[in-house]
Each structure stands twice: as structure tokens, then as C-alpha cells.
Coordinates of C-alpha atoms and ligand atoms in Angstrom, one line a residue:
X1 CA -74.3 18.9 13.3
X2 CA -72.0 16.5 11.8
X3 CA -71.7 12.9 13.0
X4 CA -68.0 12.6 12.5
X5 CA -66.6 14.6 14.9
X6 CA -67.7 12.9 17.7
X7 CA -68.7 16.4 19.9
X8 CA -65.0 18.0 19.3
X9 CA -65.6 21.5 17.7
X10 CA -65.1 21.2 13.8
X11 CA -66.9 24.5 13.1
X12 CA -64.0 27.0 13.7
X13 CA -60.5 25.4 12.4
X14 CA -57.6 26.1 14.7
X15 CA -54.8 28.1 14.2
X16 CA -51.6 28.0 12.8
X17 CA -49.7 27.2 15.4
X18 CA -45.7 26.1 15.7
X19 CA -44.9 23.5 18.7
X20 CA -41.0 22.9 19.3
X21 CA -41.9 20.1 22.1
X22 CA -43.3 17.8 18.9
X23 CA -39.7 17.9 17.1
X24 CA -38.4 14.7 18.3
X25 CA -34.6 16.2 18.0
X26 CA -35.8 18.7 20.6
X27 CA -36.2 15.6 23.3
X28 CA -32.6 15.0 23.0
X29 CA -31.2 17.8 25.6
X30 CA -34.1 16.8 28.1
X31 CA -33.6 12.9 28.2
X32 CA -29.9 13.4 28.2
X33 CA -30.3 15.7 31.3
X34 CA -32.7 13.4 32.9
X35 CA -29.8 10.5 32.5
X36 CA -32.0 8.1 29.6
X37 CA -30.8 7.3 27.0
X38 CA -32.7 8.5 23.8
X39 CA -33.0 6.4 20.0
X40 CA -32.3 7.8 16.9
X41 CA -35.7 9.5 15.4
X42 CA -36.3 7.6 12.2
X43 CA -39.9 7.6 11.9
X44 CA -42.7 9.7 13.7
X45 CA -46.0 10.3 14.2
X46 CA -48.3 12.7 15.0
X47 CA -52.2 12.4 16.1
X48 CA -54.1 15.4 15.9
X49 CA -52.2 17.8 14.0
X50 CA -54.3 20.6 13.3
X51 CA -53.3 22.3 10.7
X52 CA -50.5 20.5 10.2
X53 CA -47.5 23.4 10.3
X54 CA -45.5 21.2 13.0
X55 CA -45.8 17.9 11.2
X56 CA -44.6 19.7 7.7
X57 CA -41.9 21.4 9.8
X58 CA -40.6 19.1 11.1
X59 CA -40.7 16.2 7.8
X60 CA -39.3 19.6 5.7
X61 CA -36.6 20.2 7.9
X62 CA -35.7 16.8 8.9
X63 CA -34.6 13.2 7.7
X64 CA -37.2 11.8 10.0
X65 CA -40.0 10.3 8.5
X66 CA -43.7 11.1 9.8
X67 CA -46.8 10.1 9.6
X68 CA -50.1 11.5 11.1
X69 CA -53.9 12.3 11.0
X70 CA -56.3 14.6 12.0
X71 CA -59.9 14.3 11.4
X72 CA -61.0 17.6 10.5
X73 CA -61.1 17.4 6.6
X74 CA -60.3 21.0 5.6
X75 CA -57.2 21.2 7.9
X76 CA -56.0 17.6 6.4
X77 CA -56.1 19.0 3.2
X78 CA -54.1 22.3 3.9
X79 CA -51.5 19.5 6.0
X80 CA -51.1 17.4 2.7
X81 CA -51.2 20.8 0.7
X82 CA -47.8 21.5 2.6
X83 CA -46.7 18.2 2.6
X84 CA -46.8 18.2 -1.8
X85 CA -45.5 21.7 -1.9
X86 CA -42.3 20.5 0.1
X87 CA -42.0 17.0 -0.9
X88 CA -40.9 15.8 2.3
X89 CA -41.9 12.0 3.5
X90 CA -44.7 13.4 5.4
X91 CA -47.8 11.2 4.8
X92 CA -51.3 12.8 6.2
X93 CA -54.7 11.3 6.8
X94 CA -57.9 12.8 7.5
X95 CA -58.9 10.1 9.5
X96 CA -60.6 9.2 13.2
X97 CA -58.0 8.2 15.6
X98 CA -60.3 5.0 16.0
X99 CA -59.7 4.5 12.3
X100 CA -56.3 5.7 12.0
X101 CA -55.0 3.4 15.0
X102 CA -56.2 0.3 13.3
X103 CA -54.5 1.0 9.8
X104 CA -52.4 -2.4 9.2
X105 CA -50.2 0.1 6.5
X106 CA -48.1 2.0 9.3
X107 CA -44.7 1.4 10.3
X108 CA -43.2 1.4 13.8
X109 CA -42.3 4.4 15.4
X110 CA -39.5 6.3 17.1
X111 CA -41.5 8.9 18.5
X112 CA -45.3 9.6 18.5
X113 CA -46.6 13.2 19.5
X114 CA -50.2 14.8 20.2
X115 CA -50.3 17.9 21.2
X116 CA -53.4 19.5 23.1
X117 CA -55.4 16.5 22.4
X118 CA -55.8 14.4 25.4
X119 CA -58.2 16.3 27.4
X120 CA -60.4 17.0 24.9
X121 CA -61.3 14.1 23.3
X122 CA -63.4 10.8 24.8
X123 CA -62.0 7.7 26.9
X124 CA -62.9 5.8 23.9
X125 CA -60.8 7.8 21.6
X126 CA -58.3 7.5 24.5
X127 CA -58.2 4.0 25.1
X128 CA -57.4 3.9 20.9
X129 CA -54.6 6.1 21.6
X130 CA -53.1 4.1 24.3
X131 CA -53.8 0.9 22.3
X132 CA -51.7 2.2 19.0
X133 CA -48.8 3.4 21.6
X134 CA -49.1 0.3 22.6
X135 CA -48.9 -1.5 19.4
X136 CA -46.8 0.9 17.2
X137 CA -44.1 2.6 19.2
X138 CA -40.8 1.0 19.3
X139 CA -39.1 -0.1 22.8
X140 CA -36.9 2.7 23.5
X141 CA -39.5 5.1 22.1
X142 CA -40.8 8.5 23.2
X143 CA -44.2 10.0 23.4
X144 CA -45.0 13.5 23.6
X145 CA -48.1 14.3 25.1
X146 CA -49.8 17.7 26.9
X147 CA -52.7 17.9 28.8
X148 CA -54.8 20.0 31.4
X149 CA -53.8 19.1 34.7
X150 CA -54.9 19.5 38.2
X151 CA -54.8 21.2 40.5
X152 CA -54.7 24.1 38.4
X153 CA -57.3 23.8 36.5
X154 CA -59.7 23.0 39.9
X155 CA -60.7 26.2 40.7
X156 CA -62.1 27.2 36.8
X157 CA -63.4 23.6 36.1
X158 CA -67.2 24.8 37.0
X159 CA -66.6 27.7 34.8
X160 CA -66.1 25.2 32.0
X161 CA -69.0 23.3 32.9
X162 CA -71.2 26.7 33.5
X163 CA -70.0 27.9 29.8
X164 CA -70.7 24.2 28.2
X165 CA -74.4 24.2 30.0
X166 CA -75.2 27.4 28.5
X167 CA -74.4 27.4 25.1
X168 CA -76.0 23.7 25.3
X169 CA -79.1 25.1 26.8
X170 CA -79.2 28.8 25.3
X171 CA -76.9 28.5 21.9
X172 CA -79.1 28.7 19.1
X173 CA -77.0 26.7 16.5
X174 CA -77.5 28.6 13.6
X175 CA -76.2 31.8 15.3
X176 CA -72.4 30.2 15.0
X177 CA -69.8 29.8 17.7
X178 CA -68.0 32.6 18.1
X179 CA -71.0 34.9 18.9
X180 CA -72.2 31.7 21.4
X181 CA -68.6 31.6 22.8
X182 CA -69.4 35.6 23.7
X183 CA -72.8 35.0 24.9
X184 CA -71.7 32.2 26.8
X185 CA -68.6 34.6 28.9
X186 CA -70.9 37.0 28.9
X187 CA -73.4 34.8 30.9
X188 CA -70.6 33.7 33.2
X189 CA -69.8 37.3 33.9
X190 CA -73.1 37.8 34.8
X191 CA -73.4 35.3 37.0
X192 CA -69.8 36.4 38.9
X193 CA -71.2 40.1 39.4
X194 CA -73.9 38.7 41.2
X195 CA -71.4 37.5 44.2
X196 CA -71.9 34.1 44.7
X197 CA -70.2 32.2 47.2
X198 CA -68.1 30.7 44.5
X199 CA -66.8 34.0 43.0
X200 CA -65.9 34.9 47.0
X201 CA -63.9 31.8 47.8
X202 CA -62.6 31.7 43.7
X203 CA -61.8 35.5 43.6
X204 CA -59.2 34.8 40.7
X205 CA -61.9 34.1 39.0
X206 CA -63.1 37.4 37.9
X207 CA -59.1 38.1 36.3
X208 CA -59.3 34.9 34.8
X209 CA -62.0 36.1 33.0
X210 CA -60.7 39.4 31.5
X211 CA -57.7 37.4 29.6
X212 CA -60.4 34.8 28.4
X213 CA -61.8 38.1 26.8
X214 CA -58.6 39.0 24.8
X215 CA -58.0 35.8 23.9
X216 CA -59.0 34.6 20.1
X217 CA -62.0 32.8 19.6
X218 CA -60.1 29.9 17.5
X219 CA -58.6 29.0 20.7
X220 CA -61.0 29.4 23.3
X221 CA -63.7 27.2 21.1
X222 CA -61.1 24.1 21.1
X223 CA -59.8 25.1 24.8
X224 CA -63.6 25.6 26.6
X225 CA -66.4 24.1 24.2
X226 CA -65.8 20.4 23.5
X227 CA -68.3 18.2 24.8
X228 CA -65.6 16.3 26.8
X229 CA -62.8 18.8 28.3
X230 CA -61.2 16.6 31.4
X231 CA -57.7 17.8 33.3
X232 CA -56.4 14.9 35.0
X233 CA -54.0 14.5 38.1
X234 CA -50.6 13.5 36.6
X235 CA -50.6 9.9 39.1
X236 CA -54.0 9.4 36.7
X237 CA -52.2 9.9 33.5
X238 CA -49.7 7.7 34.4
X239 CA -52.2 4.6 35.0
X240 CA -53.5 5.9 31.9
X241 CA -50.1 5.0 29.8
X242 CA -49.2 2.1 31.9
X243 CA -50.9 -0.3 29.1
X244 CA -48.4 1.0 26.9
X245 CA -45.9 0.2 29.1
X246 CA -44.8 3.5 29.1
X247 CA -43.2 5.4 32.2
X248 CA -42.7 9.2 33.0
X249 CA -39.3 10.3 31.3
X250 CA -39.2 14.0 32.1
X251 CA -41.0 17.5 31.2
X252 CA -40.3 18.9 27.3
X253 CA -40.2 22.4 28.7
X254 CA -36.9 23.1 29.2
X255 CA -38.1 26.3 32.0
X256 CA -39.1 23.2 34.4
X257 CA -35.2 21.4 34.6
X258 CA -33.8 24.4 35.8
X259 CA -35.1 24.8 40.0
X260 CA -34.4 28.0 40.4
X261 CA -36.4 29.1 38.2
X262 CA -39.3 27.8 39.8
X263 CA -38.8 26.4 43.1
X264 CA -38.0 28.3 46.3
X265 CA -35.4 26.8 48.8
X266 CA -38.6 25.8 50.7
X267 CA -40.3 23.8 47.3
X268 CA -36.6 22.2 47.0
X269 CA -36.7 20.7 50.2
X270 CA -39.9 19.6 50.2
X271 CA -39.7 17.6 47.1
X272 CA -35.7 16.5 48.2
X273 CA -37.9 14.7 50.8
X274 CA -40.7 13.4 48.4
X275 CA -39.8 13.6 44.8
X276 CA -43.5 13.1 43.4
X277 CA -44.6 15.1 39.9
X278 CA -48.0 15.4 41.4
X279 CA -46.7 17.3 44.6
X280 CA -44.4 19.2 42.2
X281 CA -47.8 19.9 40.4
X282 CA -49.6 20.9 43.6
X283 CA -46.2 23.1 44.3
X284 CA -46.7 25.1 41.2
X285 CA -50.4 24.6 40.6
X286 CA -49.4 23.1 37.1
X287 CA -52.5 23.3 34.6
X288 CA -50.9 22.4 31.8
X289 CA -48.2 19.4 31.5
X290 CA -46.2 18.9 28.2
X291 CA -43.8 15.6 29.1
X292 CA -42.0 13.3 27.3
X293 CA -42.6 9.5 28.2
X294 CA -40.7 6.5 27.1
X295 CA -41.5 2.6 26.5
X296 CA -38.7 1.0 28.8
X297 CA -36.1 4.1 29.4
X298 CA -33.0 2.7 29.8
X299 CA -30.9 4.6 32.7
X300 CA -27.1 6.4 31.7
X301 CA -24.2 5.9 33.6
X302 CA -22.5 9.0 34.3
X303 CA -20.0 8.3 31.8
X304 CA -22.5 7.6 29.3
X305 CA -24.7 10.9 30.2
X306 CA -21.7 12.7 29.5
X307 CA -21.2 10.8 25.9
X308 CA -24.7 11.9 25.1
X309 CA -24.6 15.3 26.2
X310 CA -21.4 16.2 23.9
X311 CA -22.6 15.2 21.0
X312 CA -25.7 17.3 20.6
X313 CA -25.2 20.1 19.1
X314 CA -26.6 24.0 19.6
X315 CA -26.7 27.1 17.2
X316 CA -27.3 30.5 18.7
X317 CA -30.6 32.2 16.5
X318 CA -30.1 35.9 17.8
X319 CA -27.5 38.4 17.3
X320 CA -25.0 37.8 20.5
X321 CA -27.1 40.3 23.4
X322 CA -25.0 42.9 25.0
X323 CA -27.5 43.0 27.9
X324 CA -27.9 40.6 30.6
X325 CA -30.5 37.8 29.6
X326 CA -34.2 37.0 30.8
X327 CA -36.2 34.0 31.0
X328 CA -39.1 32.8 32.3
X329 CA -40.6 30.4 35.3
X330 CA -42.9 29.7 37.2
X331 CA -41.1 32.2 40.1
X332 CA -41.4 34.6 37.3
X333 CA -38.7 36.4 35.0
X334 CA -35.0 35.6 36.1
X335 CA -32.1 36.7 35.0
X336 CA -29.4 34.3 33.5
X337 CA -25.8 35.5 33.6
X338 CA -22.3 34.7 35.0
X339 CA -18.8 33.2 33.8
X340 CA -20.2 30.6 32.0
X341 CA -22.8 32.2 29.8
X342 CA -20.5 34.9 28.9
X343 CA -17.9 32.3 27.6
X344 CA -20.8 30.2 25.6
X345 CA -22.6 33.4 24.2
X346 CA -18.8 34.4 23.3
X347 CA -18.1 30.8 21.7
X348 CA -21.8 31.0 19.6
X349 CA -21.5 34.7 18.7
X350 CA -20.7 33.1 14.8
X351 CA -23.5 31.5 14.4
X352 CA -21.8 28.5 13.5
X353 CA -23.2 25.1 15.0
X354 CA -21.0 23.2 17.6
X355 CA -21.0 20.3 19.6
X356 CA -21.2 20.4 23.6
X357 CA -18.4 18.6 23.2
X358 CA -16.5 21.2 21.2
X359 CA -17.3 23.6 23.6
X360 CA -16.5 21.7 26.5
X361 CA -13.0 21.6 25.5
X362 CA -13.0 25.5 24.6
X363 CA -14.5 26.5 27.6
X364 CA -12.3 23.7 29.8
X365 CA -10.7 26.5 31.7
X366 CA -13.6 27.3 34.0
X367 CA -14.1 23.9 35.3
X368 CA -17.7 22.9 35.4
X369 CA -19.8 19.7 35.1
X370 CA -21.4 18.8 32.3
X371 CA -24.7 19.4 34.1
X372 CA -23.7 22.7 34.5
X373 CA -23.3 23.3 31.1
X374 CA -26.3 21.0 29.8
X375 CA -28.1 23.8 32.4
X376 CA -26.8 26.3 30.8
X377 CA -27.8 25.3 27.9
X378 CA -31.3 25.1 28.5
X379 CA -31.2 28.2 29.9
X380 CA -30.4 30.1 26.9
X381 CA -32.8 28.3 25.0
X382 CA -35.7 29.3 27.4
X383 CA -33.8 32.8 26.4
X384 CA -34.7 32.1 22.8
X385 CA -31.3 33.0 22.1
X386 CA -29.9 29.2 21.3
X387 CA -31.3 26.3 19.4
X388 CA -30.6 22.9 19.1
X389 CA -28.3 21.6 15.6
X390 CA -28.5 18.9 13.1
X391 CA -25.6 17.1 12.1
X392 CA -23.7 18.8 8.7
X393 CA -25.3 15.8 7.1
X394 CA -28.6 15.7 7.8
X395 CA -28.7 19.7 7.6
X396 CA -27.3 18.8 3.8
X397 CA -29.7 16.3 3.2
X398 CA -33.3 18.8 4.7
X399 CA -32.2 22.0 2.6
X400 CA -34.0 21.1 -0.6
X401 CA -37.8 20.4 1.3
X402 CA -37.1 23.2 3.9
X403 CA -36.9 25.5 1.0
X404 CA -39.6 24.2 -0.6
X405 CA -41.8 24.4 2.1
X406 CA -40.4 28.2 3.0
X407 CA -41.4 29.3 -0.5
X408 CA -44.7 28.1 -0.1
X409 CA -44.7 29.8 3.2
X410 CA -43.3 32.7 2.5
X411 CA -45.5 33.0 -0.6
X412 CA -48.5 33.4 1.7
X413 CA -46.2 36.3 3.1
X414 CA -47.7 38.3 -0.1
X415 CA -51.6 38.1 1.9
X416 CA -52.4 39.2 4.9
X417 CA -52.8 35.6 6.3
X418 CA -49.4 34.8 6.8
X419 CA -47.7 32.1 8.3
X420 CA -44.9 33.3 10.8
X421 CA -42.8 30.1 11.3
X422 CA -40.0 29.1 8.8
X423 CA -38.5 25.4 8.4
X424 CA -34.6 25.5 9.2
X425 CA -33.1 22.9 7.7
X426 CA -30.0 23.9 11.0
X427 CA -31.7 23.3 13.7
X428 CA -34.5 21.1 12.4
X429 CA -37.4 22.8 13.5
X430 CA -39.6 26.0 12.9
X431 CA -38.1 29.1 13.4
X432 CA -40.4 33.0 14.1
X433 CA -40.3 35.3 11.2
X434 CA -42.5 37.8 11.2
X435 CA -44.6 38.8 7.8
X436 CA -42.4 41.5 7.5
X437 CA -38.7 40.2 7.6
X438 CA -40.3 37.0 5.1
X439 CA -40.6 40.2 2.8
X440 CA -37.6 41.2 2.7
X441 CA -36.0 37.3 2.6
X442 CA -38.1 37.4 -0.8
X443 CA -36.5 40.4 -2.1
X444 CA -33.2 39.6 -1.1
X445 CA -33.8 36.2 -3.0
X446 CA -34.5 38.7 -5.7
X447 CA -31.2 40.2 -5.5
X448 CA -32.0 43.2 -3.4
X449 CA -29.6 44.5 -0.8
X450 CA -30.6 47.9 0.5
X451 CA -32.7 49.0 2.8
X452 CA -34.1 51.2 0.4
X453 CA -34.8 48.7 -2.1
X454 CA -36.4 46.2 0.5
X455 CA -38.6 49.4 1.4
X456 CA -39.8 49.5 -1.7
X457 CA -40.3 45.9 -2.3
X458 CA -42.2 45.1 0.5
X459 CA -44.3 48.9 0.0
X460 CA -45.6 47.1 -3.2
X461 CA -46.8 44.4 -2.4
X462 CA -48.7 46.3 0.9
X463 CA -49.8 49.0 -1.2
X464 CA -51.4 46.6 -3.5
X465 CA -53.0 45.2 -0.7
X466 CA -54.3 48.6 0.4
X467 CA -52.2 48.1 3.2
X468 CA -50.4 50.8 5.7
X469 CA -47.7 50.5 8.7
X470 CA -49.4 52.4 11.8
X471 CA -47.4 54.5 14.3
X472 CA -49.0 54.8 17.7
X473 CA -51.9 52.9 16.2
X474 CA -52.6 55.8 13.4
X475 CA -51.9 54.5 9.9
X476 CA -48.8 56.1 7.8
X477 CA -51.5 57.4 5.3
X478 CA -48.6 59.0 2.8
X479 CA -46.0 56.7 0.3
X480 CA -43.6 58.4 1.6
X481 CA -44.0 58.1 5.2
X482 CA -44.9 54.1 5.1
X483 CA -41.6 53.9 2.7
X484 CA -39.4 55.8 5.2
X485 CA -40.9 54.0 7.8
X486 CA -40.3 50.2 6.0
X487 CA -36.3 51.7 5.4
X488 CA -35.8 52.1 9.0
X489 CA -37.3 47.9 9.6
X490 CA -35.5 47.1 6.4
X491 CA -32.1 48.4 8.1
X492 CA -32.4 46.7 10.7
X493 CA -32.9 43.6 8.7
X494 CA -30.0 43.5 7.1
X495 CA -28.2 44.5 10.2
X496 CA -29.6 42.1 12.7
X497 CA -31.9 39.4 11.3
X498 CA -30.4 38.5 7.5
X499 CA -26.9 37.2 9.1
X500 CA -29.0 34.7 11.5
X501 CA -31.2 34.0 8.6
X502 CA -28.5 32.8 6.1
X503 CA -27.0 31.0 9.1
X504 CA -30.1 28.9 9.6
X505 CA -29.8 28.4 6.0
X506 CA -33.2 30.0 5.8
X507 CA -33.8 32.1 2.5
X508 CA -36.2 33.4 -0.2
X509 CA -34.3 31.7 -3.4
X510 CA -36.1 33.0 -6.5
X511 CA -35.8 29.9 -8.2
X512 CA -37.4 27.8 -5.6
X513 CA -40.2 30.7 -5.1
X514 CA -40.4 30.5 -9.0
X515 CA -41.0 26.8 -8.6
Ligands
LIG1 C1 -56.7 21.7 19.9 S1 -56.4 21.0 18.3 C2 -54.6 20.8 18.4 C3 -54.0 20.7 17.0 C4 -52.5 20.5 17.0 N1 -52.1 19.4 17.7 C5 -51.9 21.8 17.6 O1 -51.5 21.8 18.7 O2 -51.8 22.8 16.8 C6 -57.0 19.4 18.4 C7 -57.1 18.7 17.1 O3 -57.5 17.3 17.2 C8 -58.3 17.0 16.2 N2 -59.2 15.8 16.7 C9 -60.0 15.8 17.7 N3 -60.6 14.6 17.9 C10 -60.1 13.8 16.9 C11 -60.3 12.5 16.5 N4 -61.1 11.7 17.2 N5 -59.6 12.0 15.5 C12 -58.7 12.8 14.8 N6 -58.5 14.1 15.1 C13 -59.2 14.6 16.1 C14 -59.1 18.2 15.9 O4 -59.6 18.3 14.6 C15 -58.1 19.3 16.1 O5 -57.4 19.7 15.0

């Protein structure tokens, strides 16, 4: 084993993931609803970026300037391998956060992020982590940080610690993790079919298990098998970032400001009587907490909430639905509807960015408060419908390294490793786009514009691939029948997802592909 990586898995790089919650721009709606007042994001930074696809994302699609590090050498390289490709001012290091925290070289910060980090790495690397906050971040500043929390992670904890003793005890090194990650479920299946008083009293237990079996090994071998893996009470995190002087702003899912979607009347009362994030935790056994934090938040008046609010602006990133909209809480799958989501779905149906403000005034006939509509507005974002805006400026300014960056991306599009998040230069963030629709953005930066033609262009690239579209999970073994089948997607892309696309200023430009 390596003596670098201080007992955090380094054998099995982690996945390409996309986080919205580490685009500083995306704290904006949050803070505003929460009445703080929020700074302008001129630098960043992120500690423990993985692969690096959020950084880049973000730097591409932003002004903002960020820095960041992550330790693991081959994933550094890919980050800075995005970073040149786009040319934003995203500067990446492959260093320790001991090392990292220390340099003398950095700048202040607006905003520092780290994303499923904290529970997995030591006190020590922890007490560094607190110290640069302390040190680096700039009064008014926010932090983003996610951890396991408790109480819902109390009742699998010993499964952690059963897995962890295994594979220390039985794992032959040589024999890699993934196949020790099996052996080690495996064992702890064993051990559950046996009865023991802990799979009677624990009887979620067993269900817990047969998702940990679908799930992919990338994830469960930086989720379960890092020598430290520590959920904490949020009361504990909080002395935690005190040194930092830093105090509890609010959550960055948007799903958690809106009550009713995960309180009942009962919950609401209780925590009207004691509003306390850890009995709000115990309410909904949180096990995961993703919350911003700022160094001295400095309280709105009304007036001033209601400044904030109107000048942030949203984009709507789906064709307008005809069909009454869904999202998701911890009560479950809710529906969102009524007067005012009507008139806002009606105002965004251009896909044009506006202004609260803007629409405020349009919709001023049906008479509601601006935290009614700053509700509204997160729920239609939980909805994946609506996305937050840049200023016509900044949006200006980001084209040139979003498209970079989308060229590289989309490039990849070509193997069957692709990346499925594009930067928008709009709404400053990454944006889904499956290998398939990237296909056809590169043909129609080649000038193609029917479905046909997309068919074939994206049927030559698979076929050189040795590649086929299934149907029912039987592959389309004919030219003809993949072809036919492509036409149908590539209709529906021209329809549907090309008109969003161009909106969000996202596109496969032959030049810059060419570049
Ligand atoms: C679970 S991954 C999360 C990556 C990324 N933030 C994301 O959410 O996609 C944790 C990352 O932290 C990095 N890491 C762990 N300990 C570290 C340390 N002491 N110094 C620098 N990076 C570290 C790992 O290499 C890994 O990429």
C-alpha cells in the first residue's frame, strides 16, 4: 500500500460525478430565503474534488475564480487535463489537504466547498480543514460541506465496522477491492441470515443490503471502506466549525426549505416549539447533510430580503410540462401546482432568463409574497424544470471556456465512457445530457438538421464502436433497425431538447470541436 493516502481508498478512482450544491451561484436562492445576506463569488475553492468535473464546471461556466486539490494523482491530472482544455482560471493541485492548507500562494476566498469529504477522512486532516477555513475564507463567506449524519446512519454503523473488520482481517490485498468489497457484503449477508439479535431489532437491515448490492463498486469503496468513516450529530459539526467562526446558514438542498414536503402538521409543531437542526435530523432520520455555513452571516431586513430575492435570476431547462409537476421529499413524491406555478411556468415557457423581479411585476396580479414566490421557485427547481441565471454579462464573458470545455466533453461522447454533464455558460453550472443527445449537438454543430441525418451521424460513430441500441434489453442487430430506431430519438431531439440546448447556449460548434 501507498503511504500517501493516509488509509482513504486510492485503488478505485471515483466517478464522474456533477454536484449543483458546489456552484457558489446556486447558494444565492437559499441564503436569500433564509434572510442572509450573501457576497459576490469572486474566488473559490474546492478540497477534494475527485475527478474534478464540478470544479471545471463551474471555473468554465463562470467568472469565478477557483482553486482546489485533491490528492489522488491520476484524478488531479484528468482535473488539470480539463482545466487546459477549457482555459478557465481553474488552478488544481494534487496535494494533501495538510499540504495544500499551508500553501502561503493562495488567495482569500468567497466560497470554499468539499463535498463527501468530511466523514471520511481523519481529525487531523479535519483540524487542517477547519484551520484553512479559518485562515482563508473571507468574513461574509460561505462553506459548503456534506457529511454522514446521525441518527440515520446509527442503525447501519456496525455494518460498516463489520465490512471494514473483514476485509482487514480476510482481504487478501492482491485480490483487489472490488472482489473484497463482494466478499466482504457477502460475509455480512451471511452473518444477517443467521438471525442475530441485531438483524431482529435492525430488520431494515436486510433491504439495506439488497440496494448496497446494485449499487457500483466506485461508490461503495469510497462510501464503506475507508479506514476512518465517522457520521456525526449536526450539534457536533457545529463545535467542529466554531474555530472558524463559522455558524449554520441553512441546507443547499432546496427539497428541505419547503415543509410540506417533508414535515407533517405534527413535525411542524414540534419544531415551531423547538427549532433545533438536530431534532429536525432526528424528525427525518437525516443521514446525509449538505448545508451551507457562513463566517459572520449578516441578517436581511425584510426590505432587503426582498432586494436580494428580485435580482436573481432563473431560466426554465425543460420544454414547458403540460402535466402537473412532481418532486421529491422526505414525505415522499408531491405534487406542485396551483395559480402561481401556472403563471411562472407560462412566464418561462421562452426560455429566456428573467429576474424575480421581472416576474414579480408580471405576475403582480395574483398577490403573493415574495416568499411565496422564492418557494415557488425552489420548487420547480427540485422539479428539474427551472435553473438559476447569470447576468447577460457574465453569461457573455463564460461562453468561450464553456465551449471549450463542452468540446472536450462531448468529444468523449465519441467512446463509450462519456461524460453526461455539459457546462452552461446560462445558468453557470453543469447541465444532464445524455451520450446520445451530445451526438447529435455534434452533428448539428456539423450542420446537420434532420432527424435522419442525426440517425446516421450518430449510427457511425456506434457502428464503429461495434455498438447497438437494445429494445426490451435485445440488441437492434440490423442497420436498419438501430438507424430507424436513432430517427425516432433524433426527432425528438430536435423537437424537445435542441431549443433548450441553444437556450443554455450549449452547442457542438465545429470549430471549437476542431480546436
Ligand atoms: C468521495 S470522494 C469525493 C470527490 C468529489 N468531492 C465528489 O464529490 O465527486 C473524496 C475525495 O477526497 C480525496 N481525498 C481524501 N483524503 C484526502 C486528503 N487527505 N487530501 C486530499 N484529498 C483527499 C480523495 O482522493 C477523493 O477523490
Amino acid at each position: 500500500m501507498s503511504d500517501w493516502n493516509e488509509g482513504y481508498v486510492t485503488e478505485i478512482d471515483y466517478n464522474f460525478g456533477y454536484y449543483s450544491m458546489l456552484n457558489p451561484a446556486f447558494a444565492r436562492l437559499p441564503l436569500a430565503m433564509a434572510g442572509l445576506a450573501c457576497p459576490r463569488f469572486r474566488t473559490a475553492c474546492e478540497l477534494g474534488f475527485g475527478q474534478g468535473l464540478s470544479t471545471n464546471l463551474h471555473a468554465a461556466a463562470s467568472v469565478t475564480q477557483w482553486f482546489g486539490t485533491d490528492f489522488n494523482p491520476s484524478q488531479a491530472a484528468f482535473a488539470q487535463e480539463l482545466a487546459a482544455a477549457s482555459g478557465a482560471r481553474a488552478t488544481l493541485y494534487d496535494e494533501a489537504f495538510a499540504d495544500f492548507c499551508t500553501r502561503a500562494d493562495l488567495p482569500d476566498f468567497d466560497f470554499i466547498g468539499l463535498h463527501g469529504i468530511w466523514s471520511w477522512v481523519s481529525d487531523e486532516n479535519r483540524a487542517s480543514i477547519v484551520n484553512f477555513i479559518r485562515r482563508k475564507l473571507r468574513v461574509g463567506g460561505v462553506v459548503y460541506v456534506s457529511y454522514n449524519t446521525l441518527p440515520g446512519w446509527s442503525a447501519f454503523a456496525p455494518m460498516q465496522h463489520l465490512m471494514m473488520q473483514y476485509d482487514d482481517a480476510m482481504g487478501a490485498q492482491g485480490r483487489g477491492l472490488p472482489s473484497r468489497i463482494d466478499d466482504a457484503i457477502s460475509f455480512a449477508q451471511k452473518l444477517l441470515g443467521a438471525n442475530p439479535g441485531y438483524g431482529r431489532l435492525n430488520p431494515q437491515i436486510g433491504e439495506r443490503f439488497k440496494t448496497i448490492m446494485g449499487q457500483n463498486r466506485q461508490y461503495l469503496a469510497h462510501e464503506y471502506f475507508n479506514r476512518t468513516w465517522d457520521p456525526m450529530y449536526f450539534a457536533t459539526m457545529a463545535e467542529w466549525l466554531a474555530p472558524a467562526k463559522l455558524r449554520y446558514a441553512c441546507s443547499s438542498k432546496y427539497a428541505d426549505h419547503l415543509d410540506e414536503a417533508n414535515l407533517t402538521p405534527e413535525h411542524r409543531a414540534f419544531l415551531a416549539e423547538v427549532p433545533d437542526a438536530t431534532l429536525r435530523d432526528f424528525i427525518m432520520n437525516q443521514s446525509f447533510r449538505t448545508d451551507y455555513w457562513v463566517k459572520g452571516p449578516r441578517v436581511l431586513t425584510e426590505v432587503e430580503r426582498a432586494d436580494a430575492l428580485q435580482d436573481i435570476r432563473i431560466i426554465m431547462t425543460r420544454p414547458r410540462p403540460q402535466d402537473a409537476l412532481k418532486m421529491r421529499g422526505a414525505l415522499g413524491d408531491i405534487t406542485i401546482g396551483g395559480p402561481l406555478y401556472a403563471a411562472l411556468l407560462d412566464q418561462l415557457a421562452d426560455h429566456k432568463p428573467r429576474s424575480l423581479g421581472e416576474l414579480a411585476v408580471a405576475l403582480k396580479g395574483l398577490n403573493f409574497k415574495w416568499r411565496m414566490l422564492g418557494e415557488a421557485i425552489m420548487g420547480l427547481v427540485c422539479a428539474g424544470q427551472v435553473s438559476m441565471a447569470q447576468d447577460e454579462e457574465v453569461i457573455k464573458q463564460a461562453r468561450g471556456t464553456s465551449d471549450k470545455l463542452n468540446a472536450y466533453l462531448m468529444r468523449k461522447a465519441r467512446s463509450q465512457t462519456p461524460i453526461t454533464t455539459l457546462s452552461s455558460p446560462v445558468t453557470g453550472s453543469g447541465v444532464h445530457c445524455s451520450r446520445m443527445d451530445q451526438l447529435f449537438l455534434l452533428a448539428v454543430g456539423d450542420g446537420v438538421r434532420t432527424p435522419e441525418a442525426l440517425a446516421r451521424f450518430a449510427w457511425s460513430i456506434l457502428s464503429a464502436n461495434g455498438e447497438r441500441l437494445t429494445r426490451e434489453g435485445a440488441p437492434l442487430e440490423t442497420a436498419e433497425a438501430n438507424l430507424g430506431a436513432l430517427t425516432v430519438q433524433g426527432e425528438k431531439f430536435l423537437k424537445e431538447t435542441l431549443p433548450t440546448f441553444e437556450a443554455l447556449q450549449i452547442s457542438g460548434h465545429r470549430t471549437v470541436d476542431a480546436a
